[in-house]
Amino acid sequence: MAFETPQENNFGEKLYSPRDIDGNKNSEIIEQVRDLEERLTPYPWFIGVSPFGSTMKGYSNEESDLDVRILYDEPILKTSDDLELYRNMNEWAAQFKGKTGRDLNVLLEPIDSNRVREYFTIIKNRSFAPIPSELVNMCKMTTGHVIDAYRSSMVAGFSMLGDKQKDFVLSGLLNEFKRDEYASLEKFKNRVDSKNHQEYFQERMELWKHRIEEVFQYTPARWDY
């Protein structure tokens, strides 16, 4: 599956096109992510591969690691009793290191559609609950053949909320990205001109607003973050 590249205002290219600190597109990373996706696609619990870190934020250099999240269907993996993923991690990382000279860091991220539905039910009943990680991960660039089906299920639950509840959920979601962007900018601030820190951060937040609106097919009356 190709990387998502929406063209409107070029925001997709800016937000989730792997590139280095000089702004050059990192074709090698794209190739490695697709290779990992191909290895995982046969497993019924596999949802998608989501690269993150300096590669996706434009901070990477020739020594940067490749950080990826593997999204998996938690109920299916639990019932499949399939441990091959865990056994293969070290092997894949070693192969990647040998081929590229870089480290491969993998995080396993569970996706549970039931947990997402429960969250929206709580919000609909005017109660509070922390935003589940599923909502955050569904907004990120992910390559995989079934991710759209999981997103559609999530959006269906979201659509049952009232407008004020929708605004509350999406503002909370944007705050999750705000914390992540602050942490990343602090970590890699030596790679970005200090005069441009605030400008870069604001651009990233505008890109995430656009991405959230695209995924949930809804524009909040106001963003509270």
Coordinates of C-alpha atoms in Angstrom, one line a residue, residues 120 123-124 126 157-169 218:
F120 CA -17.5 7.2 22.7
I123 CA -18.5 10.7 26.2
K124 CA -22.1 10.5 24.8
R126 CA -21.6 13.2 29.3
G157 CA -18.8 5.9 16.8
F158 CA -17.6 9.5 16.7
S159 CA -20.5 10.5 14.4
M160 CA -23.0 9.6 17.1
L161 CA -21.8 12.4 19.4
G162 CA -23.2 15.9 19.6
D163 CA -21.2 18.8 18.2
K164 CA -19.9 20.0 21.6
Q165 CA -18.9 16.5 22.5
K166 CA -17.1 16.2 19.1
D167 CA -15.3 19.4 19.8
F168 CA -14.2 18.2 23.2
V169 CA -12.9 14.9 21.8
Y218 CA -15.6 17.1 11.0

